[in-house]
Amino acid sequence: MAAPGRAAGSRALEMCGLGRILEALKLLLSPGGSGLSSLQMTKCDVLLATLKSNLSALEDELLKDPHWNELKLLRDEIANKAEWPLNSVDVTWSFTSQTLLLLLCLKETMIYLAADFSPGKPNPRTPEAAPALSPDTLSVAQQKTVQSALQFVVTLGICPYLMPGVGVPLRCRTEFGAGVQDVVRLDAAPDAAQRLYTSCRVLLNIAQHASLGSLIFCRHLGDIAAGLCQLGFCPTKRKSLKPEGEVLTEEERALSREALRDILDQVYQPLAVRELLILQGGPAQSCTEAKTQVRCRAPAWLRRLCGQLLSERLMRPSGVQAVVRGILEGAGAGPAGGSDAEATAADWKKCDLIAKILASCPQQSLSPEDYYRDICPQILDLFHFQDKLTARQFQRVATTTFITMSSEHPQLAAKYLLQPLLAPLHQCLNTAEIPESDMVPGTILVTEEELTRCIEDVFKVYVVGNDPSPVLVDSLLPVLRVLFSLYCFTKQSVSHIRSLCQEILLWILEKLERKKAIASLEGFAGLNKSVSSLHSLCQFRAAAQGGIMITIKEAICDEDEDEALYQKVSSEQCQLECLGDLLFYCQECGLAGDFFIFCLKDLTHVAVENKAKLEMKPFSSQSLLELEQHQTLLVEGREQKLLVLQLMAVLCERMSEQIFTNITQVVDFVAVTLQRACASLACQAESTVESQTLSLSMGLVAVMLGGAVQLKSSDFAVLKQLLPLLEMVSRTYPDPVIQELAVDLRITISTHGAFSTEAVSVAAQSTLNKKDAEGKTEACQQASHGRSTDESRSHFEQHQSHEKPKQTGLKSAALVPQVSQHSPITNQKSGSITTEQLQEVLLSAYDPQIPTRAAALRTLSHWIEQREAKALELQEKLLTVFLENLDHEDTFVYLSAIQGVALLSDAYPEKILPGLLAQYDSGKDKHTPETRMKVGEVLMRTVKALGDMVSKYQEPLIHTFLRGVRDPDCAHRASSLSNLGELCQRLDFLLGSVLHEVTACLIAVAKTDHEVQVRRAAVHVIVLLLRGLSQKATEVLRDVLKDLYHLLKHVVHLEPDDVAKLHAQLALEELDEIMRNFLFPPQKLEKKIVVLP
């Protein structure tokens, strides 16, 4: 009898299609059909009547319609195999059973159709055509029907039988769900536990088909998991007369437990985590009914079970990512990286919650160390997402988890988090042991990807996390020098990790204790050799993808020793400049000022140590080993001193005047200066610079005591540390004025300013005057480097007050006499200056103090520019003053003189130019090469200032410059060519008379001159010529353009100097642009309007 039954079932599968089964499901799920008015019945009665009506309609169709025979046979076959009661007094269970039977029929049919499907071969003529769909594929409308059926099964077959607190109650979901709870009859057979077991097992059976399983678990995983938890893990009540748990056998409970673990392992893990969190329960939630009912809290056994299952999810491979995604997506963020991911990443409370979960060791783990060993690599992987929104979402969680783990288990975090994070940097430390297999020159020790990922992760953990805990700060200290070296390397070219390195260094310097921060800066500068640095065999190299990698250096040959030494010196200079850039951003926090004072102290110590080393016993009493050690110490000491001096020069250049942020730093600066002065006196090595520095520092104290700063009692407590040093200066310094001022300052500090002598006030005023003079000197320097006179004028308009220096005995810079105490120079009209003022400024132009002399020359230049009558009357005397100052060695002075002579030449070219040309054209026996070069600079500025008027003086200028090209001095030849280029650039069509002479000169020099700088200048003249003539070059240079082109090509192909080649290439580009515009002029879209007569 079994064989005919199986044959009938097989024929039913063949004849029954998906459409018939889905039509039956639609009939079973159709709304209405009771034929009764809803006004005469309650909602529960309407629901029951609808379910009965739909069941009857389905049975009628199966019995009457012959087209439904195959479906009836298949359903009967599956019903005979069913191990659960199909019929019940309770209509809801009968309806659930019939729905489950139809879903089983759908599953069997889909399996049968897929097994018999064999896709045809694709047509090569139409490869873009979509492949044929499998016959078991459901359309969108069919999927909706299946989803409705599944929802009815869960609503009527699972949710009503869950215990309070297990899962989300129906009354808290929809109004329909609240009505279902009242319709189900729990007293009717089968038992509630049996119904729950049957629904869960059948749904899991249906879910074995991939398509149906995705529909089930996508929406109903939580309810099925809740039912399985209750079936498999709910404790039984043995004393009850009719307990729910005793209806199930132990085997069924074991199957439920196994089924729960299977589905949790199979489904998308973040979804499993989210549903387990919901089952575990959280804050009480209210339903949407008018009568608010609070959701019951999950029972203790369920909370423990969910916690255990969540821990198992966490301990799985990629479990950390699953937990994070599950919590974030379950918290309303949507899919990771979705539209709400950014808002979720900004919610630090959720991130802290996840961090606490991940940092807590679960009970399933053998020990915290085992847990950290498994979890920490996954936490580090959270930093490495490519999608920006997902990366930001997970980065916040990873950073918070990192910090939480470091604070709760610092030793384990250092071993399993910090060491792997910083491993690429530790590999190249000078304390690391590099394997012999990796010591082959050119071997890549750290790849570009590893180093980039390391720097980005460090930035995310330290800078973004911004948690200055001792564990994090101390972990970064050993690799700081390597980070700084990497930062210096990135400054040499474009790199995307430069800003990251800078932010990391600035963060750690700010968070470190001040002593440790200064020690780190000392290591950056190379003053502290004990700080871990880059391994001597390692070097940074640019990588293919724009990043940086660490490789083993190539062996240095004897021929390359000079190049290696040059690279070493350049690297040290680059490191000092990068250190200055870093400290520029550390001025507000006071670190730059403290480090500057530290360097001053170190400079004093080096001077004292060198003196002590020189006073050793004579060489005759030393052995060769002692002598060698002595020489080594001397060399190291000198290197240390040179390095400190170089560092001080960089700091003085890069730091602004706001380097000191408080009184304490100013007092420390003065104390260091006094100590160095006392040390110099002890070593009998007093110098003018140190004497001036001592005067300035004591004047600085006088300024503070004189009322420039509002001092408090605490400030005087800081100032009192200067008392012993001032006393020593007053006793040992040879200058009596300095001694007297030191005594007066001691008295003023001791009395907290109650008593102050006149010497203190005079010293304060003198120091302020020096500051004004230095401001003017800075203006001179800025103007000398190319700024216009109008820009530099503002520096002379400030602090214009004239006071005669009082007889204090202090060496102070005399002030430049000012025109008026109330009116700035720019507001003066012609003739407003007096003869006495002019004579006083002329006298200051010969002052031995450099700032005073430079400021006086600038004042005279300003008066010439303003056409002051008194000044222009003495034009010959002014010219003499400027020319005499041209020979001065200081840049401030001779550049100011150059500007003055250029202004005079612009005002009176007929009188001034011949003398300048004669001086420029004179030989070495009359004027030094330096003076001739300065006169050449004057002539260049004069040519620029004359503009179009230079054509009047073109002949003497051109002849002088052409004669200068034949001068034996190569620097003079280059200067003449440079001036010739500036002149030709402004002559335009007037160049025609001397065009061939100039061209022949340039060709001869560019091809035959032995000096590189002269050949460069010759090619540069052609660049200036083409650039100045622009589109007029085709007319002006018509006869020589071909010769110039051949010359440029000759330079490009045969010239050994790269700079000359570059100039030639630039000239060819200019010529190419000119010829393109000449041959293909730009078309203008214009319309001519002609008025007819």
Short mmCIF file of N, CA, C and O in Angstrom, two decimals, residues 80 96 191 237 273 313 340 344 365 477 589 678 784 879 898 983 1067:
data_model
loop_
_atom_site.label_atom_id
_atom_site.label_comp_id
_atom_site.label_asym_id
_atom_site.label_seq_id
_atom_site.Cartn_x
_atom_site.Cartn_y
_atom_site.Cartn_z
N ASN A 80 -0.69 13.16 6.30
CA ASN A 80 -0.55 11.80 6.85
C ASN A 80 0.81 11.64 7.53
O ASN A 80 0.95 10.86 8.49
N THR A 96 -3.98 27.61 11.74
CA THR A 96 -2.51 27.55 11.73
C THR A 96 -2.03 26.25 11.10
O THR A 96 -1.06 26.23 10.32
N ASP A 191 -2.16 20.91 23.65
CA ASP A 191 -1.67 21.76 24.70
C ASP A 191 -0.88 22.93 24.11
O ASP A 191 -0.35 22.86 23.00
N LYS A 237 8.03 23.17 36.26
CA LYS A 237 7.44 23.25 37.60
C LYS A 237 6.87 21.88 37.95
O LYS A 237 5.76 21.54 37.55
N VAL A 273 22.47 38.78 17.04
CA VAL A 273 22.81 39.59 18.21
C VAL A 273 21.67 40.54 18.55
O VAL A 273 21.29 40.69 19.73
N ARG A 313 28.33 34.40 20.61
CA ARG A 313 28.44 35.15 19.35
C ARG A 313 29.73 35.97 19.34
O ARG A 313 30.39 36.09 18.31
N ASP A 340 21.74 56.77 8.73
CA ASP A 340 21.78 57.17 10.13
C ASP A 340 23.08 56.77 10.82
O ASP A 340 23.20 56.89 12.03
N THR A 344 24.54 57.83 14.64
CA THR A 344 24.85 56.80 15.64
C THR A 344 26.29 56.91 16.11
O THR A 344 26.59 56.73 17.28
N SER A 365 34.83 32.30 28.82
CA SER A 365 36.26 32.36 28.56
C SER A 365 37.04 31.76 29.73
O SER A 365 36.65 31.91 30.89
N LEU A 477 55.86 56.65 24.07
CA LEU A 477 57.16 57.28 24.31
C LEU A 477 58.32 56.60 23.57
O LEU A 477 59.16 57.28 22.98
N CYS A 589 50.77 76.81 24.95
CA CYS A 589 50.80 75.98 26.15
C CYS A 589 52.06 76.19 26.97
O CYS A 589 52.19 75.62 28.07
N CYS A 678 77.83 84.81 34.67
CA CYS A 678 78.72 84.45 35.78
C CYS A 678 79.68 83.35 35.35
O CYS A 678 80.87 83.37 35.73
N SER A 784 64.13 95.23 2.53
CA SER A 784 65.30 94.90 1.72
C SER A 784 65.11 93.62 0.94
O SER A 784 65.82 93.38 -0.02
N LEU A 879 74.28 111.19 -1.55
CA LEU A 879 74.86 110.15 -2.38
C LEU A 879 76.17 109.63 -1.78
O LEU A 879 76.43 108.41 -1.77
N ILE A 898 71.60 100.73 -0.66
CA ILE A 898 71.22 100.43 -2.05
C ILE A 898 69.88 101.06 -2.39
O ILE A 898 69.70 101.67 -3.46
N LEU A 983 67.24 95.27 -18.58
CA LEU A 983 67.18 96.42 -19.49
C LEU A 983 66.50 96.04 -20.81
O LEU A 983 65.62 96.77 -21.29
N ALA A 1067 62.51 79.04 -21.54
CA ALA A 1067 62.55 79.94 -22.69
C ALA A 1067 61.87 79.32 -23.91
O ALA A 1067 61.15 79.99 -24.65
#
